[in-house]
Coordinates of C-alpha atoms (C1' of nucleotides) in Angstrom, one line a residue:
Chain Q
M1 CA -3.8 12.4 -0.6
K2 CA -7.0 11.5 -2.5
T3 CA -6.3 7.8 -3.2
R4 CA -7.2 6.4 -6.6
K5 CA -9.2 3.3 -7.1
L6 CA -6.8 0.5 -8.1
F7 CA -7.6 -2.6 -10.1
N8 CA -6.4 -6.2 -9.6
R9 CA -6.6 -9.7 -11.0
I10 CA -6.8 -11.5 -7.6
S11 CA -10.0 -13.4 -8.2
V12 CA -8.9 -14.6 -11.7
L13 CA -5.5 -15.7 -10.4
R14 CA -7.0 -17.4 -7.4
Q15 CA -9.6 -19.3 -9.5
E16 CA -6.9 -20.3 -12.0
R17 CA -5.1 -21.9 -9.2
N18 CA -8.3 -23.4 -7.7
I19 CA -7.9 -22.1 -4.2
S20 CA -10.6 -20.6 -2.0
R21 CA -10.5 -17.2 -0.4
K22 CA -9.9 -18.9 2.9
E23 CA -6.8 -20.7 1.6
L24 CA -5.4 -17.6 -0.1
A25 CA -6.1 -15.6 3.1
K26 CA -4.1 -18.1 5.1
K27 CA -1.2 -18.1 2.8
I28 CA -0.9 -14.3 2.8
G29 CA -1.7 -13.9 6.5
V30 CA -5.0 -11.9 6.4
N31 CA -8.6 -12.5 7.3
F32 CA -10.6 -14.2 4.5
Q33 CA -13.0 -11.3 4.4
T34 CA -10.1 -9.0 3.6
V35 CA -9.6 -11.0 0.4
G36 CA -13.2 -10.4 -0.4
Y37 CA -12.8 -6.7 0.0
L38 CA -9.7 -6.7 -2.3
E39 CA -11.3 -8.9 -5.0
R40 CA -14.4 -6.6 -5.1
E41 CA -11.9 -3.7 -5.2
E42 CA -13.6 -2.0 -2.3
Y43 CA -10.3 -0.9 -1.0
N44 CA -6.6 -0.9 -1.9
P45 CA -4.1 -3.1 -0.2
S46 CA -1.1 -1.8 1.6
L47 CA 2.2 -2.2 -0.4
D48 CA 3.2 -4.9 1.9
L49 CA 0.0 -6.9 1.3
A50 CA 0.3 -6.3 -2.4
F51 CA 3.8 -7.8 -2.3
R52 CA 2.6 -10.8 -0.4
I53 CA -0.2 -11.5 -2.8
S54 CA 2.1 -11.1 -5.8
E55 CA 4.7 -13.4 -4.2
C56 CA 2.0 -15.9 -3.5
F57 CA 1.1 -16.0 -7.2
G58 CA 4.8 -15.8 -8.3
L59 CA 4.1 -12.7 -10.3
P60 CA 5.5 -9.2 -10.4
I61 CA 3.2 -6.6 -8.7
D62 CA 2.4 -5.0 -12.0
L63 CA 0.7 -8.1 -13.4
V64 CA -1.5 -8.4 -10.4
F65 CA -2.3 -4.7 -9.6
S66 CA -2.8 -1.7 -11.9
T67 CA -4.0 1.8 -12.0
E68 CA -5.9 1.0 -15.2
P69 CA -8.7 -1.5 -15.5
M70 CA -7.3 -5.0 -16.0
R71 CA -7.6 -6.5 -19.5
P72 CA -8.3 -10.3 -19.7
L73 CA -5.0 -12.2 -19.2
S74 CA -5.7 -13.9 -22.5
E75 CA -5.5 -10.7 -24.4
E76 CA -2.4 -9.7 -22.6
L77 CA -0.8 -13.0 -23.6
L78 CA -1.5 -12.4 -27.2
D79 CA 0.1 -9.0 -27.1
R80 CA 3.3 -10.3 -25.4
K81 CA 3.6 -13.1 -27.9
S82 CA 3.4 -10.8 -30.9
Q83 CA 5.9 -8.4 -29.3
N84 CA 8.4 -11.1 -28.9
G85 CA 7.9 -12.3 -32.4
K86 CA 7.0 -15.7 -31.1
Chain E
M1 CA -1.6 -8.6 9.7
K2 CA 1.9 -7.9 11.1
T3 CA 3.3 -5.7 8.4
R4 CA 6.8 -6.2 7.3
K5 CA 9.3 -3.4 7.0
L6 CA 9.8 -2.6 3.3
F7 CA 12.8 -1.0 1.6
N8 CA 13.0 1.5 -1.1
R9 CA 15.4 3.6 -3.3
I10 CA 13.4 6.8 -3.2
S11 CA 16.2 9.0 -1.9
V12 CA 18.7 7.7 -4.4
L13 CA 16.3 8.1 -7.4
R14 CA 15.3 11.5 -6.2
Q15 CA 18.9 12.7 -5.9
E16 CA 19.8 11.2 -9.3
R17 CA 17.2 13.4 -10.8
N18 CA 18.2 16.4 -8.7
I19 CA 14.8 17.2 -7.2
S20 CA 14.0 18.2 -3.7
R21 CA 11.6 16.4 -1.4
K22 CA 9.2 19.3 -1.9
E23 CA 9.3 18.9 -5.6
L24 CA 8.8 15.2 -5.5
A25 CA 6.0 15.6 -3.0
K26 CA 4.2 18.0 -5.2
K27 CA 4.5 15.7 -8.2
I28 CA 3.0 12.8 -6.4
G29 CA 0.5 14.8 -4.4
V30 CA 1.6 14.3 -0.8
N31 CA 3.0 16.4 1.9
F32 CA 6.8 16.9 1.7
Q33 CA 7.2 15.4 5.2
T34 CA 5.6 12.2 4.0
V35 CA 8.4 11.8 1.5
G36 CA 10.8 12.2 4.5
Y37 CA 9.0 9.4 6.3
L38 CA 9.2 7.1 3.3
E39 CA 12.8 7.8 2.6
R40 CA 13.7 7.0 6.2
E41 CA 11.6 3.9 5.8
E42 CA 9.7 4.8 8.9
Y43 CA 6.5 3.6 7.3
N44 CA 5.4 1.9 4.1
P45 CA 3.4 3.7 1.4
S46 CA 0.0 2.6 0.3
L47 CA 0.0 0.7 -3.0
D48 CA -1.5 3.7 -4.6
L49 CA 1.3 6.0 -3.4
A50 CA 3.9 3.3 -4.4
F51 CA 2.4 3.4 -7.9
R52 CA 2.6 7.2 -8.1
I53 CA 6.2 7.2 -7.0
S54 CA 7.2 4.5 -9.5
E55 CA 5.3 6.3 -12.3
C56 CA 7.1 9.5 -11.4
F57 CA 10.4 7.9 -11.8
G58 CA 9.3 5.9 -14.9
L59 CA 10.2 2.6 -13.2
P60 CA 8.4 -0.6 -12.3
I61 CA 7.4 -0.8 -8.7
D62 CA 9.9 -3.7 -8.1
L63 CA 12.8 -1.4 -8.9
V64 CA 11.8 1.2 -6.4
F65 CA 10.4 -1.0 -3.5
S66 CA 11.4 -4.3 -2.2
T67 CA 10.9 -6.7 0.7
E68 CA 14.7 -7.2 0.8
P69 CA 17.2 -4.5 1.6
M70 CA 18.1 -2.6 -1.6
R71 CA 21.4 -3.2 -3.3
P72 CA 23.2 -0.3 -4.9
L73 CA 21.8 0.4 -8.3
S74 CA 25.3 0.1 -9.7
E75 CA 25.6 -3.5 -8.6
E76 CA 22.2 -4.3 -10.0
L77 CA 23.2 -2.8 -13.3
L78 CA 26.3 -5.1 -13.5
D79 CA 24.2 -8.2 -12.9
R80 CA 21.6 -7.3 -15.5
K81 CA 24.3 -6.7 -18.1
S82 CA 26.0 -10.1 -17.5
Q83 CA 22.6 -11.8 -17.6
N84 CA 21.9 -10.4 -21.0
G85 CA 25.3 -11.3 -22.2
K86 CA 25.9 -7.6 -23.1
Chain H
dA1 C1' 27.8 36.3 8.8
dT2 C1' 23.3 35.9 7.5
dA3 C1' 19.8 34.6 4.5
dT4 C1' 17.7 30.6 2.1
dA5 C1' 16.7 26.0 1.1
dT6 C1' 16.6 21.4 2.5
dT7 C1' 16.1 17.9 5.7
dA8 C1' 15.0 15.8 10.4
dT9 C1' 12.0 15.3 14.2
dT10 C1' 7.9 15.3 17.1
dG11 C1' 3.1 15.8 18.0
dT12 C1' -1.8 15.6 16.9
dA13 C1' -5.7 14.9 13.8
dT14 C1' -7.8 12.5 9.9
dA15 C1' -8.3 8.8 6.5
dT16 C1' -7.6 4.2 5.0
dT17 C1' -6.6 -0.6 5.7
dT18 C1' -7.3 -4.7 8.3
dA19 C1' -9.5 -7.8 11.8
dC20 C1' -13.3 -9.8 13.2
dA21 C1' -18.2 -11.1 14.1
dA22 C1' -22.7 -11.9 12.3
dC23 C1' -25.7 -13.0 9.0
dA24 C1' -27.4 -13.7 4.0
dT25 C1' -27.1 -16.1 -0.3
dA26 C1' -25.6 -19.3 -3.4
dT27 C1' -23.8 -23.7 -4.9
dA28 C1' -22.5 -28.3 -4.6
dT29 C1' -22.6 -32.9 -2.4
dT30 C1' -24.6 -36.6 -0.1
Chain A
dA1 C1' -34.0 -32.0 1.9
dA2 C1' -30.1 -31.3 4.7
dT3 C1' -25.3 -30.3 5.2
dA4 C1' -21.1 -28.2 4.0
dT5 C1' -18.4 -24.8 1.6
dA6 C1' -17.7 -20.5 -0.7
dT7 C1' -19.0 -15.9 -1.2
dG8 C1' -21.3 -11.2 -0.3
dT9 C1' -22.4 -7.6 2.9
dT10 C1' -22.6 -4.7 7.0
dG11 C1' -20.9 -2.8 11.2
dT12 C1' -17.4 -1.8 14.7
dA13 C1' -12.8 -1.6 16.5
dA14 C1' -7.8 -1.6 15.9
dA15 C1' -3.6 -0.5 13.3
dT16 C1' -1.3 2.0 9.9
dA17 C1' -0.7 5.8 6.6
dT18 C1' -1.1 10.6 5.6
dA19 C1' -1.7 15.7 6.5
dC20 C1' -0.1 19.4 8.7
dA21 C1' 2.2 22.5 12.0
dA22 C1' 6.1 23.8 14.6
dT23 C1' 10.7 23.7 15.4
dA24 C1' 15.7 22.2 15.0
dA25 C1' 19.5 21.0 12.3
dT26 C1' 22.2 21.2 8.2
dA27 C1' 23.9 22.8 4.1
dT28 C1' 24.5 26.3 0.4
dA29 C1' 24.9 30.6 -1.5
dT30 C1' 25.4 35.5 -1.3

DNA sequence: ATATATTATTGTATATTTACAACATATATT
DNA sequence: AATATATGTTGTAAATATACAATAATATAT
């Protein structure tokens, strides 16, 4: 299978929460350089790792990872608000 | 990283849609035996493959894969209905 | 009964993910 | 300026996912 490049918001989410790669790495049980690779999108996580990361941020996988380039969270927020009529 | 065993509903979803492993395999671009491995939960898919499978079924990843054993879809449906007050 | 399609299983080879070490760069703090 | 912390990068080794072939088992249809 020719794997597609996937996109993620790990670095944004991590910085929002003010934690270092080392801290995040410890929480999800991987080496801190692995977080680096993922943030640079140099390779895709396993599904298990993707679940751990999403759980760590308290978000569904689809908000953290995507097959399409990630839009800024701020934009996404706007869209969801207008959809809900809020 | 010691990977956890993950659970999925691939075989149920596939049978609901009346397609063989071979057909599903072709759609998602993997070998048909790979579908077998996944359905038997002998190993976890990559995140990319998990995305392909979910897309193929038109469902969010979380409905197809989980860190917890899968409940029957019928039960899940009941819960969602009562949550929505429908 | 036999032909056909589907699934299970096992083994080997390749690709990708992850760990880990080493070192460079940057940034902030004292 | 020196120290500490965070990050980027490269290389190698280990673990896991995937491809693929072969064969067995099961079911379905004719």
